[in-house]
Structure formats: C-alpha cells, structure tokens
Amino acid sequence: MPQRCVSPAVGVDGCRAGWVCAVAGDGLSVRVVADFDAVWDLARERDARRVLVDIPIGLPESDRRACDRAARERLGSRAATVFFAPVRSVLDADSHEAASAANRERTGAGLSIQAWHLGPKIREVDAVLRETPRARSRVFESHPELAFAAFAGEPLSEPKSTPEGRARRLDVLGTAFGGCDGRNGDGDGDSDDGSEADATDDREFDAERAYRETLDRTLRRDVARDDVLDALVLAAAARRPLATLPSDPPTDAVGLEMAIRVPTDGSLPRTEFDNHA
C-alpha cells in the first residue's frame, strides 16, 4: 500500500572527506561536503523536511543509551554494527586512552576505538543542533543497518564491506525509494501542508545509478563505497513514516533527544518494527 512520504529528504553518512549527503527530492542526487555546517546549509538550500544522519545525537552522562541497546537487539547477529555512544564528558578527552577511562568511570565499560574516531563528527553535529533550534526539528539520528533491515524485512547477514554485501544492499535500495502516494507527510501519517510530496516518478530514484556516479567522481581515500550506500538508504528512510527507539526517548543534559529513528511499514512483522514516531 502506498505511504505518505516526506520530501525533500536527506540521508547523511560520515566519510574521510567530511559527509556524504544523499538528497531525495525531484530525483536523487549525492553531494560530499566538508563539515556538518555545510550539511545543514544544504538541507536549508533544498528545503529538506527531514535529515537522517548516522551519528549519535544526544549523549548520556552515565550508563549506555537505551536506543543503542534496542538497536543492537533488533539487529541480532549484526548487533556489533551499532557502537555504544560515548558519555558527553568524553568529547573533551585528548586521547583514546583518556576517553576510554572516562567512559569506564561513568558506564562501567570502555570506549571502542570506532566510537572514539567518531568524536570529531559527534562534536560537529552536537554544535549545529545546540546552536540552531530549527535543526532540532529536522535532523535526527538513524542507523543504516536498521534501515536496510526495515526495507528488507530482516537484518542483512552479508557485511557491507564485501562485494556480496554491497550487491545485496543495492538490491534493497532498488525498491526502497518506491511506494509513495504523492502526498507529503510528517512521517506520522499526518499531512503537513497538503503540498505534493513527489512530482518525480519513483523511477527517477535510481539508487544504483547515483551510487555508481558518486564512486566515479570521488576517490576511495575520501569516500568509501559503504559511505555512499549508507547515505542512500538513510535518504530512503527519511522519506518514510518512522519508528523511534525507544518509543518514549529521554533527552540528554543539553536537551537533545537520545533516540534512533527507523522506517516502519505495515507489511513488516509487527514484532520487529512496531513503535511509531
């Protein structure tokens, strides 16, 4: 059944060069920008109604975030693709060792090297959201593997770093942008302003073409294949009604919501995706 979808929508994933932004509006395009200020500028330029980004938003003072635990539970054998967010005090640490010690003091667990390397990008997003109130109603945290699982109906077992994993994800992306009914919505099933969501036919959302063209015009040392796939699936997810993990998310010490958004679809098993944002 066609869904009321959000448009324009942006999916964002970090890369070595900065951020990969997939924009789904009048067709599908991909742009690489240097920092998150530029991501927000792009979102405003395109009048994006929603931006989904693969980065922790809302950081705990102690303990681990409920959204990270819920995301790992949903992904089952792929749980390790979700890194636990650091506590906020870690952002001031000047080394992985110091950060891990600070995190262990507050949560009882150290900080993975992967999470440590996310620190500069976490700070970028945190600064934009704290300084720009309007961004808080447009920019939300998501996770690519949760989005792929939602569109596929199950977590994808093939790692995205393998040729088989990339091919599987391109398969999923082939249908992820379809199924909109042409009415704009806010993701909760309610109309926004009655404007048309997608003047562009679903066939214009050629994710594989966008993926190939982006790889052709970027260097792998700047933009990895995985980064482009992740941005594309988050753009597809950003158009859809969303579930929130957890269903009643808390906020952190600076008022940012600690939640992960995931697309939901009535055709998916309700035991898997049943909390509507």
Short mmCIF file of N, CA and C in Angstrom, two decimals, residues 65-236:
data_model
loop_
_atom_site.label_atom_id
_atom_site.label_comp_id
_atom_site.label_asym_id
_atom_site.label_seq_id
_atom_site.Cartn_x
_atom_site.Cartn_y
_atom_site.Cartn_z
N ARG A 65 23.00 4.25 26.33
CA ARG A 65 21.72 4.74 25.84
C ARG A 65 20.77 3.57 25.55
N ALA A 66 19.51 3.75 25.91
CA ALA A 66 18.50 2.72 25.64
C ALA A 66 18.34 2.50 24.15
N CYS A 67 18.50 3.55 23.34
CA CYS A 67 18.33 3.39 21.89
C CYS A 67 19.41 2.50 21.30
N ASP A 68 20.63 2.58 21.81
CA ASP A 68 21.70 1.71 21.31
C ASP A 68 21.43 0.26 21.67
N ARG A 69 20.97 0.04 22.89
CA ARG A 69 20.66 -1.34 23.31
C ARG A 69 19.52 -1.90 22.45
N ALA A 70 18.49 -1.09 22.21
CA ALA A 70 17.35 -1.56 21.40
C ALA A 70 17.78 -1.84 19.96
N ALA A 71 18.62 -0.98 19.41
CA ALA A 71 19.09 -1.18 18.04
C ALA A 71 19.90 -2.47 17.92
N ARG A 72 20.77 -2.71 18.87
CA ARG A 72 21.58 -3.93 18.84
C ARG A 72 20.70 -5.17 18.96
N GLU A 73 19.69 -5.09 19.80
CA GLU A 73 18.79 -6.23 19.96
C GLU A 73 18.06 -6.53 18.65
N ARG A 74 17.62 -5.50 17.95
CA ARG A 74 16.89 -5.71 16.70
C ARG A 74 17.77 -6.30 15.60
N LEU A 75 19.05 -5.99 15.64
CA LEU A 75 19.93 -6.45 14.57
C LEU A 75 20.49 -7.84 14.81
N GLY A 76 20.27 -8.39 15.98
CA GLY A 76 20.68 -9.77 16.24
C GLY A 76 22.15 -10.00 15.98
N SER A 77 22.47 -10.88 15.04
CA SER A 77 23.87 -11.23 14.76
C SER A 77 24.65 -10.06 14.17
N ARG A 78 23.96 -9.02 13.74
CA ARG A 78 24.62 -7.82 13.20
C ARG A 78 24.71 -6.71 14.24
N ALA A 79 24.51 -7.06 15.52
CA ALA A 79 24.48 -6.07 16.60
C ALA A 79 25.76 -5.25 16.69
N ALA A 80 26.88 -5.86 16.36
CA ALA A 80 28.17 -5.18 16.51
C ALA A 80 28.30 -3.98 15.59
N THR A 81 27.41 -3.84 14.61
CA THR A 81 27.46 -2.66 13.72
C THR A 81 26.97 -1.40 14.43
N VAL A 82 26.37 -1.55 15.60
CA VAL A 82 25.92 -0.40 16.40
C VAL A 82 26.93 -0.17 17.51
N PHE A 83 27.64 0.95 17.49
CA PHE A 83 28.58 1.29 18.54
C PHE A 83 27.84 2.03 19.65
N PHE A 84 28.15 1.69 20.90
CA PHE A 84 27.56 2.43 22.01
C PHE A 84 28.10 3.86 22.02
N ALA A 85 27.19 4.81 22.14
CA ALA A 85 27.59 6.22 22.15
C ALA A 85 28.41 6.52 23.40
N PRO A 86 29.37 7.43 23.30
CA PRO A 86 30.15 7.81 24.48
C PRO A 86 29.35 8.73 25.39
N VAL A 87 29.78 8.80 26.65
CA VAL A 87 29.20 9.80 27.54
C VAL A 87 29.70 11.18 27.10
N ARG A 88 28.94 12.22 27.43
CA ARG A 88 29.25 13.56 26.93
C ARG A 88 30.64 14.03 27.35
N SER A 89 31.09 13.70 28.56
CA SER A 89 32.39 14.18 29.03
C SER A 89 33.55 13.68 28.18
N VAL A 90 33.34 12.59 27.45
CA VAL A 90 34.39 12.02 26.60
C VAL A 90 34.78 12.99 25.48
N LEU A 91 33.87 13.86 25.07
CA LEU A 91 34.15 14.77 23.96
C LEU A 91 35.31 15.70 24.26
N ASP A 92 35.65 15.87 25.55
CA ASP A 92 36.76 16.75 25.92
C ASP A 92 38.07 16.00 26.06
N ALA A 93 38.07 14.68 25.93
CA ALA A 93 39.29 13.89 26.10
C ALA A 93 40.24 14.11 24.93
N ASP A 94 41.56 14.04 25.21
CA ASP A 94 42.54 14.29 24.16
C ASP A 94 43.23 13.03 23.65
N SER A 95 42.78 11.86 24.12
CA SER A 95 43.33 10.60 23.62
C SER A 95 42.30 9.50 23.81
N HIS A 96 42.46 8.41 23.05
CA HIS A 96 41.54 7.29 23.21
C HIS A 96 41.64 6.70 24.60
N GLU A 97 42.85 6.64 25.13
CA GLU A 97 43.03 6.07 26.47
C GLU A 97 42.28 6.89 27.51
N ALA A 98 42.39 8.22 27.44
CA ALA A 98 41.69 9.08 28.40
C ALA A 98 40.18 8.98 28.21
N ALA A 99 39.75 8.92 26.96
CA ALA A 99 38.32 8.82 26.68
C ALA A 99 37.76 7.51 27.20
N SER A 100 38.48 6.43 26.98
CA SER A 100 38.01 5.12 27.42
C SER A 100 37.94 5.06 28.94
N ALA A 101 38.92 5.66 29.61
CA ALA A 101 38.92 5.68 31.07
C ALA A 101 37.73 6.49 31.60
N ALA A 102 37.46 7.64 30.97
CA ALA A 102 36.32 8.46 31.39
C ALA A 102 35.01 7.74 31.16
N ASN A 103 34.90 7.05 30.05
CA ASN A 103 33.68 6.32 29.74
C ASN A 103 33.48 5.16 30.72
N ARG A 104 34.59 4.48 31.06
CA ARG A 104 34.51 3.36 32.00
C ARG A 104 34.08 3.84 33.39
N GLU A 105 34.58 5.00 33.78
CA GLU A 105 34.21 5.56 35.09
C GLU A 105 32.72 5.84 35.17
N ARG A 106 32.11 6.29 34.07
CA ARG A 106 30.69 6.66 34.08
C ARG A 106 29.76 5.49 33.75
N THR A 107 30.23 4.53 32.94
CA THR A 107 29.32 3.47 32.46
C THR A 107 29.74 2.07 32.87
N GLY A 108 30.98 1.93 33.34
CA GLY A 108 31.48 0.59 33.65
C GLY A 108 32.08 -0.11 32.45
N ALA A 109 32.09 0.55 31.30
CA ALA A 109 32.65 -0.04 30.07
C ALA A 109 33.53 0.99 29.37
N GLY A 110 34.59 0.51 28.75
CA GLY A 110 35.47 1.39 27.99
C GLY A 110 34.81 1.87 26.71
N LEU A 111 35.57 2.59 25.92
CA LEU A 111 35.06 3.15 24.66
C LEU A 111 35.79 2.49 23.50
N SER A 112 35.04 1.96 22.54
CA SER A 112 35.66 1.31 21.39
C SER A 112 36.46 2.34 20.58
N ILE A 113 37.46 1.86 19.87
CA ILE A 113 38.25 2.76 19.04
C ILE A 113 37.39 3.35 17.93
N GLN A 114 36.40 2.58 17.46
CA GLN A 114 35.50 3.10 16.42
C GLN A 114 34.70 4.29 16.94
N ALA A 115 34.17 4.14 18.17
CA ALA A 115 33.41 5.24 18.76
C ALA A 115 34.30 6.46 19.01
N TRP A 116 35.55 6.21 19.41
CA TRP A 116 36.48 7.32 19.63
C TRP A 116 36.71 8.10 18.34
N HIS A 117 36.88 7.39 17.24
CA HIS A 117 37.12 8.07 15.96
C HIS A 117 35.91 8.87 15.49
N LEU A 118 34.73 8.56 16.02
CA LEU A 118 33.53 9.34 15.68
C LEU A 118 33.49 10.69 16.41
N GLY A 119 34.36 10.87 17.40
CA GLY A 119 34.30 12.05 18.26
C GLY A 119 34.22 13.38 17.52
N PRO A 120 35.11 13.66 16.57
CA PRO A 120 35.03 14.96 15.88
C PRO A 120 33.70 15.18 15.16
N LYS A 121 33.16 14.14 14.57
CA LYS A 121 31.88 14.29 13.86
C LYS A 121 30.73 14.43 14.85
N ILE A 122 30.80 13.72 15.97
CA ILE A 122 29.78 13.90 17.01
C ILE A 122 29.78 15.37 17.46
N ARG A 123 30.97 15.94 17.66
CA ARG A 123 31.05 17.34 18.09
C ARG A 123 30.46 18.28 17.04
N GLU A 124 30.70 18.01 15.76
CA GLU A 124 30.15 18.85 14.69
C GLU A 124 28.62 18.88 14.74
N VAL A 125 28.02 17.69 14.82
CA VAL A 125 26.56 17.61 14.82
C VAL A 125 26.00 18.22 16.09
N ASP A 126 26.64 17.92 17.21
CA ASP A 126 26.22 18.45 18.50
C ASP A 126 26.19 19.98 18.48
N ALA A 127 27.23 20.58 17.91
CA ALA A 127 27.31 22.04 17.87
C ALA A 127 26.20 22.64 17.02
N VAL A 128 25.93 22.06 15.85
CA VAL A 128 24.87 22.59 14.98
C VAL A 128 23.52 22.50 15.67
N LEU A 129 23.23 21.37 16.30
CA LEU A 129 21.92 21.19 16.93
C LEU A 129 21.76 22.07 18.16
N ARG A 130 22.83 22.29 18.89
CA ARG A 130 22.73 23.14 20.08
C ARG A 130 22.58 24.61 19.71
N GLU A 131 23.20 25.00 18.59
CA GLU A 131 23.20 26.41 18.20
C GLU A 131 22.04 26.78 17.27
N THR A 132 21.36 25.77 16.71
CA THR A 132 20.33 26.03 15.70
C THR A 132 19.04 25.32 16.08
N PRO A 133 18.15 25.98 16.82
CA PRO A 133 16.92 25.32 17.27
C PRO A 133 16.12 24.69 16.13
N ARG A 134 16.07 25.35 14.97
CA ARG A 134 15.29 24.80 13.86
C ARG A 134 15.82 23.44 13.42
N ALA A 135 17.12 23.25 13.53
CA ALA A 135 17.70 21.97 13.09
C ALA A 135 17.19 20.81 13.94
N ARG A 136 16.85 21.08 15.18
CA ARG A 136 16.39 20.00 16.06
C ARG A 136 15.08 19.39 15.59
N SER A 137 14.29 20.14 14.84
CA SER A 137 13.03 19.60 14.33
C SER A 137 13.17 18.98 12.95
N ARG A 138 14.40 18.98 12.42
CA ARG A 138 14.64 18.43 11.08
C ARG A 138 15.67 17.30 11.08
N VAL A 139 16.65 17.37 11.96
CA VAL A 139 17.79 16.45 11.94
C VAL A 139 17.63 15.40 13.04
N PHE A 140 17.70 14.12 12.63
CA PHE A 140 17.51 13.02 13.57
C PHE A 140 18.56 11.94 13.34
N GLU A 141 18.85 11.23 14.40
CA GLU A 141 19.78 10.10 14.32
C GLU A 141 19.09 8.87 13.74
N SER A 142 19.81 8.16 12.90
CA SER A 142 19.34 6.87 12.39
C SER A 142 20.53 5.93 12.28
N HIS A 143 20.30 4.74 11.74
CA HIS A 143 21.39 3.77 11.57
C HIS A 143 21.15 3.01 10.27
N PRO A 144 22.12 2.99 9.37
CA PRO A 144 21.91 2.36 8.06
C PRO A 144 21.50 0.89 8.13
N GLU A 145 22.10 0.12 9.02
CA GLU A 145 21.76 -1.31 9.05
C GLU A 145 20.33 -1.54 9.54
N LEU A 146 19.84 -0.68 10.43
CA LEU A 146 18.43 -0.75 10.82
C LEU A 146 17.53 -0.40 9.65
N ALA A 147 17.94 0.59 8.86
CA ALA A 147 17.14 0.97 7.69
C ALA A 147 17.13 -0.14 6.65
N PHE A 148 18.29 -0.72 6.36
CA PHE A 148 18.32 -1.84 5.42
C PHE A 148 17.46 -2.99 5.92
N ALA A 149 17.52 -3.28 7.22
CA ALA A 149 16.71 -4.36 7.78
C ALA A 149 15.22 -4.07 7.63
N ALA A 150 14.83 -2.81 7.83
CA ALA A 150 13.42 -2.45 7.69
C ALA A 150 12.94 -2.64 6.27
N PHE A 151 13.74 -2.22 5.29
CA PHE A 151 13.34 -2.36 3.89
C PHE A 151 13.39 -3.80 3.41
N ALA A 152 14.33 -4.59 3.95
CA ALA A 152 14.46 -5.99 3.53
C ALA A 152 13.54 -6.92 4.30
N GLY A 153 13.04 -6.46 5.46
CA GLY A 153 12.20 -7.31 6.29
C GLY A 153 12.98 -8.14 7.28
N GLU A 154 14.31 -8.02 7.26
CA GLU A 154 15.18 -8.75 8.19
C GLU A 154 16.58 -8.14 8.11
N PRO A 155 17.38 -8.31 9.17
CA PRO A 155 18.76 -7.82 9.10
C PRO A 155 19.52 -8.51 7.96
N LEU A 156 20.39 -7.77 7.30
CA LEU A 156 21.17 -8.33 6.21
C LEU A 156 22.42 -9.01 6.77
N SER A 157 22.57 -10.28 6.48
CA SER A 157 23.67 -11.05 7.08
C SER A 157 25.01 -10.77 6.42
N GLU A 158 24.99 -10.32 5.15
CA GLU A 158 26.25 -10.11 4.44
C GLU A 158 26.87 -8.77 4.86
N PRO A 159 28.12 -8.76 5.31
CA PRO A 159 28.78 -7.49 5.66
C PRO A 159 28.84 -6.56 4.45
N LYS A 160 28.63 -5.28 4.69
CA LYS A 160 28.61 -4.33 3.57
C LYS A 160 30.00 -4.08 2.99
N SER A 161 31.03 -4.56 3.69
CA SER A 161 32.40 -4.40 3.19
C SER A 161 32.76 -5.41 2.11
N THR A 162 31.88 -6.39 1.87
CA THR A 162 32.14 -7.42 0.86
C THR A 162 31.37 -7.13 -0.42
N PRO A 163 31.84 -7.63 -1.56
CA PRO A 163 31.09 -7.45 -2.81
C PRO A 163 29.67 -7.99 -2.71
N GLU A 164 29.50 -9.14 -2.03
CA GLU A 164 28.17 -9.72 -1.87
C GLU A 164 27.28 -8.81 -1.03
N GLY A 165 27.85 -8.24 0.02
CA GLY A 165 27.08 -7.35 0.88
C GLY A 165 26.66 -6.08 0.16
N ARG A 166 27.55 -5.54 -0.65
CA ARG A 166 27.20 -4.33 -1.41
C ARG A 166 26.12 -4.63 -2.44
N ALA A 167 26.25 -5.78 -3.11
CA ALA A 167 25.24 -6.16 -4.11
C ALA A 167 23.88 -6.35 -3.46
N ARG A 168 23.85 -6.95 -2.28
CA ARG A 168 22.58 -7.16 -1.57
C ARG A 168 21.95 -5.82 -1.20
N ARG A 169 22.76 -4.89 -0.75
CA ARG A 169 22.23 -3.59 -0.35
C ARG A 169 21.75 -2.78 -1.56
N LEU A 170 22.44 -2.90 -2.68
CA LEU A 170 21.95 -2.25 -3.89
C LEU A 170 20.62 -2.84 -4.33
N ASP A 171 20.46 -4.14 -4.14
CA ASP A 171 19.17 -4.80 -4.42
C ASP A 171 18.06 -4.18 -3.59
N VAL A 172 18.32 -4.03 -2.29
CA VAL A 172 17.32 -3.45 -1.38
C VAL A 172 17.03 -2.01 -1.77
N LEU A 173 18.06 -1.25 -2.10
CA LEU A 173 17.86 0.14 -2.50
C LEU A 173 17.04 0.26 -3.77
N GLY A 174 17.05 -0.78 -4.59
CA GLY A 174 16.29 -0.76 -5.83
C GLY A 174 14.81 -0.57 -5.63
N THR A 175 14.30 -0.96 -4.47
CA THR A 175 12.86 -0.81 -4.18
C THR A 175 12.58 0.14 -3.02
N ALA A 176 13.63 0.57 -2.31
CA ALA A 176 13.43 1.35 -1.08
C ALA A 176 12.83 2.73 -1.32
N PHE A 177 13.01 3.28 -2.52
CA PHE A 177 12.51 4.63 -2.80
C PHE A 177 11.10 4.63 -3.39
N GLY A 178 10.55 3.46 -3.69
CA GLY A 178 9.22 3.38 -4.28
C GLY A 178 8.12 3.40 -3.24
N GLY A 179 6.87 3.37 -3.73
CA GLY A 179 5.72 3.19 -2.84
C GLY A 179 5.16 4.43 -2.20
N CYS A 180 5.50 5.63 -2.72
CA CYS A 180 4.91 6.85 -2.17
C CYS A 180 3.64 7.20 -2.93
N ASP A 181 2.69 7.82 -2.23
CA ASP A 181 1.40 8.11 -2.86
C ASP A 181 1.28 9.54 -3.37
N GLY A 182 2.40 10.31 -3.32
CA GLY A 182 2.38 11.66 -3.88
C GLY A 182 1.90 12.73 -2.93
N ARG A 183 1.55 12.37 -1.69
CA ARG A 183 1.16 13.38 -0.70
C ARG A 183 2.27 13.50 0.32
N ASN A 184 2.56 14.73 0.71
CA ASN A 184 3.60 14.93 1.69
C ASN A 184 3.06 14.65 3.08
N GLY A 185 3.95 14.21 3.96
CA GLY A 185 3.55 13.92 5.33
C GLY A 185 4.70 14.17 6.27
N ASP A 186 4.42 14.14 7.56
CA ASP A 186 5.46 14.41 8.54
C ASP A 186 6.06 13.15 9.10
N GLY A 187 5.72 12.00 8.51
CA GLY A 187 6.28 10.75 8.99
C GLY A 187 5.42 10.08 10.02
N ASP A 188 4.35 10.72 10.47
CA ASP A 188 3.46 10.12 11.46
C ASP A 188 2.13 9.75 10.85
N GLY A 189 2.04 9.87 9.54
CA GLY A 189 0.79 9.56 8.87
C GLY A 189 -0.11 10.77 8.73
N ASP A 190 0.32 11.94 9.24
CA ASP A 190 -0.48 13.16 9.13
C ASP A 190 0.07 14.02 8.02
N SER A 191 -0.82 14.70 7.28
CA SER A 191 -0.35 15.59 6.23
C SER A 191 0.32 16.79 6.85
N ASP A 192 1.26 17.37 6.09
CA ASP A 192 1.99 18.51 6.59
C ASP A 192 1.29 19.79 6.15
N ASP A 193 1.48 20.17 4.88
CA ASP A 193 0.80 21.37 4.40
C ASP A 193 -0.01 21.10 3.15
N GLY A 194 -0.21 19.81 2.84
CA GLY A 194 -1.00 19.44 1.69
C GLY A 194 -0.26 19.54 0.38
N SER A 195 1.03 19.89 0.43
CA SER A 195 1.79 20.01 -0.81
C SER A 195 2.13 18.64 -1.37
N GLU A 196 2.46 18.65 -2.65
CA GLU A 196 2.77 17.39 -3.31
C GLU A 196 4.13 16.90 -2.84
N ALA A 197 4.21 15.61 -2.49
CA ALA A 197 5.46 15.08 -1.97
C ALA A 197 6.44 14.79 -3.08
N ASP A 198 6.00 14.18 -4.16
CA ASP A 198 6.91 13.70 -5.19
C ASP A 198 6.34 13.94 -6.58
N ALA A 199 6.68 15.09 -7.16
CA ALA A 199 6.30 15.31 -8.54
C ALA A 199 7.09 14.36 -9.44
N THR A 200 8.24 13.90 -8.95
CA THR A 200 9.09 13.00 -9.70
C THR A 200 8.60 11.57 -9.55
N ASP A 201 8.54 10.85 -10.67
CA ASP A 201 8.15 9.44 -10.65
C ASP A 201 9.16 8.64 -9.86
N ASP A 202 8.68 7.57 -9.16
CA ASP A 202 9.58 6.73 -8.38
C ASP A 202 10.73 6.20 -9.21
N ARG A 203 10.52 6.04 -10.52
CA ARG A 203 11.58 5.50 -11.37
C ARG A 203 12.77 6.44 -11.47
N GLU A 204 12.56 7.72 -11.12
CA GLU A 204 13.67 8.67 -11.15
C GLU A 204 14.62 8.47 -9.99
N PHE A 205 14.21 7.71 -8.98
CA PHE A 205 15.05 7.46 -7.83
C PHE A 205 15.90 6.22 -8.10
N ASP A 206 16.88 6.38 -8.98
CA ASP A 206 17.74 5.27 -9.38
C ASP A 206 18.95 5.25 -8.45
N ALA A 207 18.85 4.48 -7.37
CA ALA A 207 19.89 4.46 -6.35
C ALA A 207 21.20 3.89 -6.88
N GLU A 208 21.10 2.86 -7.71
CA GLU A 208 22.34 2.27 -8.23
C GLU A 208 23.08 3.25 -9.12
N ARG A 209 22.35 3.98 -9.94
CA ARG A 209 23.00 4.99 -10.79
C ARG A 209 23.65 6.07 -9.93
N ALA A 210 22.95 6.54 -8.89
CA ALA A 210 23.52 7.55 -8.00
C ALA A 210 24.77 7.02 -7.32
N TYR A 211 24.73 5.76 -6.92
CA TYR A 211 25.88 5.11 -6.27
C TYR A 211 27.07 5.06 -7.23
N ARG A 212 26.86 4.56 -8.44
CA ARG A 212 27.94 4.43 -9.42
C ARG A 212 28.52 5.80 -9.79
N GLU A 213 27.65 6.77 -10.02
CA GLU A 213 28.13 8.10 -10.41
C GLU A 213 28.95 8.75 -9.30
N THR A 214 28.54 8.53 -8.05
CA THR A 214 29.29 9.09 -6.92
C THR A 214 30.66 8.45 -6.81
N LEU A 215 30.73 7.14 -6.99
CA LEU A 215 32.03 6.47 -6.96
C LEU A 215 32.93 6.95 -8.08
N ASP A 216 32.35 7.22 -9.24
CA ASP A 216 33.14 7.66 -10.40
C ASP A 216 33.77 9.03 -10.18
N ARG A 217 33.11 9.90 -9.42
CA ARG A 217 33.63 11.27 -9.28
C ARG A 217 34.29 11.54 -7.93
N THR A 218 34.49 10.50 -7.12
CA THR A 218 35.18 10.66 -5.85
C THR A 218 36.29 9.63 -5.74
N LEU A 219 37.24 9.88 -4.84
CA LEU A 219 38.32 8.95 -4.58
C LEU A 219 37.98 8.09 -3.37
N ARG A 220 38.41 6.82 -3.40
CA ARG A 220 38.08 5.92 -2.29
C ARG A 220 38.76 6.36 -1.00
N ARG A 221 39.88 7.08 -1.10
CA ARG A 221 40.50 7.56 0.14
C ARG A 221 39.67 8.66 0.79
N ASP A 222 38.76 9.27 0.03
CA ASP A 222 37.88 10.31 0.55
C ASP A 222 36.49 9.80 0.89
N VAL A 223 35.96 8.95 0.03
CA VAL A 223 34.59 8.45 0.17
C VAL A 223 34.60 6.95 -0.10
N ALA A 224 34.27 6.16 0.90
CA ALA A 224 34.23 4.70 0.74
C ALA A 224 32.90 4.28 0.11
N ARG A 225 32.90 3.12 -0.51
CA ARG A 225 31.67 2.59 -1.09
C ARG A 225 30.56 2.51 -0.05
N ASP A 226 30.93 2.03 1.15
CA ASP A 226 29.94 1.88 2.23
C ASP A 226 29.29 3.21 2.59
N ASP A 227 30.08 4.28 2.57
CA ASP A 227 29.54 5.59 2.93
C ASP A 227 28.40 6.00 2.01
N VAL A 228 28.55 5.72 0.72
CA VAL A 228 27.52 6.10 -0.25
C VAL A 228 26.27 5.25 -0.06
N LEU A 229 26.45 3.95 0.11
CA LEU A 229 25.30 3.07 0.36
C LEU A 229 24.53 3.52 1.59
N ASP A 230 25.27 3.85 2.66
CA ASP A 230 24.61 4.24 3.91
C ASP A 230 23.84 5.55 3.76
N ALA A 231 24.43 6.52 3.07
CA ALA A 231 23.72 7.79 2.86
C ALA A 231 22.46 7.57 2.03
N LEU A 232 22.54 6.71 1.02
CA LEU A 232 21.37 6.45 0.17
C LEU A 232 20.24 5.79 0.95
N VAL A 233 20.56 4.80 1.76
CA VAL A 233 19.47 4.12 2.49
C VAL A 233 18.87 5.05 3.53
N LEU A 234 19.66 5.95 4.10
CA LEU A 234 19.10 6.91 5.06
C LEU A 234 18.22 7.94 4.35
N ALA A 235 18.54 8.28 3.11
CA ALA A 235 17.65 9.16 2.34
C ALA A 235 16.32 8.48 2.08
N ALA A 236 16.36 7.19 1.73
CA ALA A 236 15.12 6.44 1.53
C ALA A 236 14.33 6.36 2.83
#
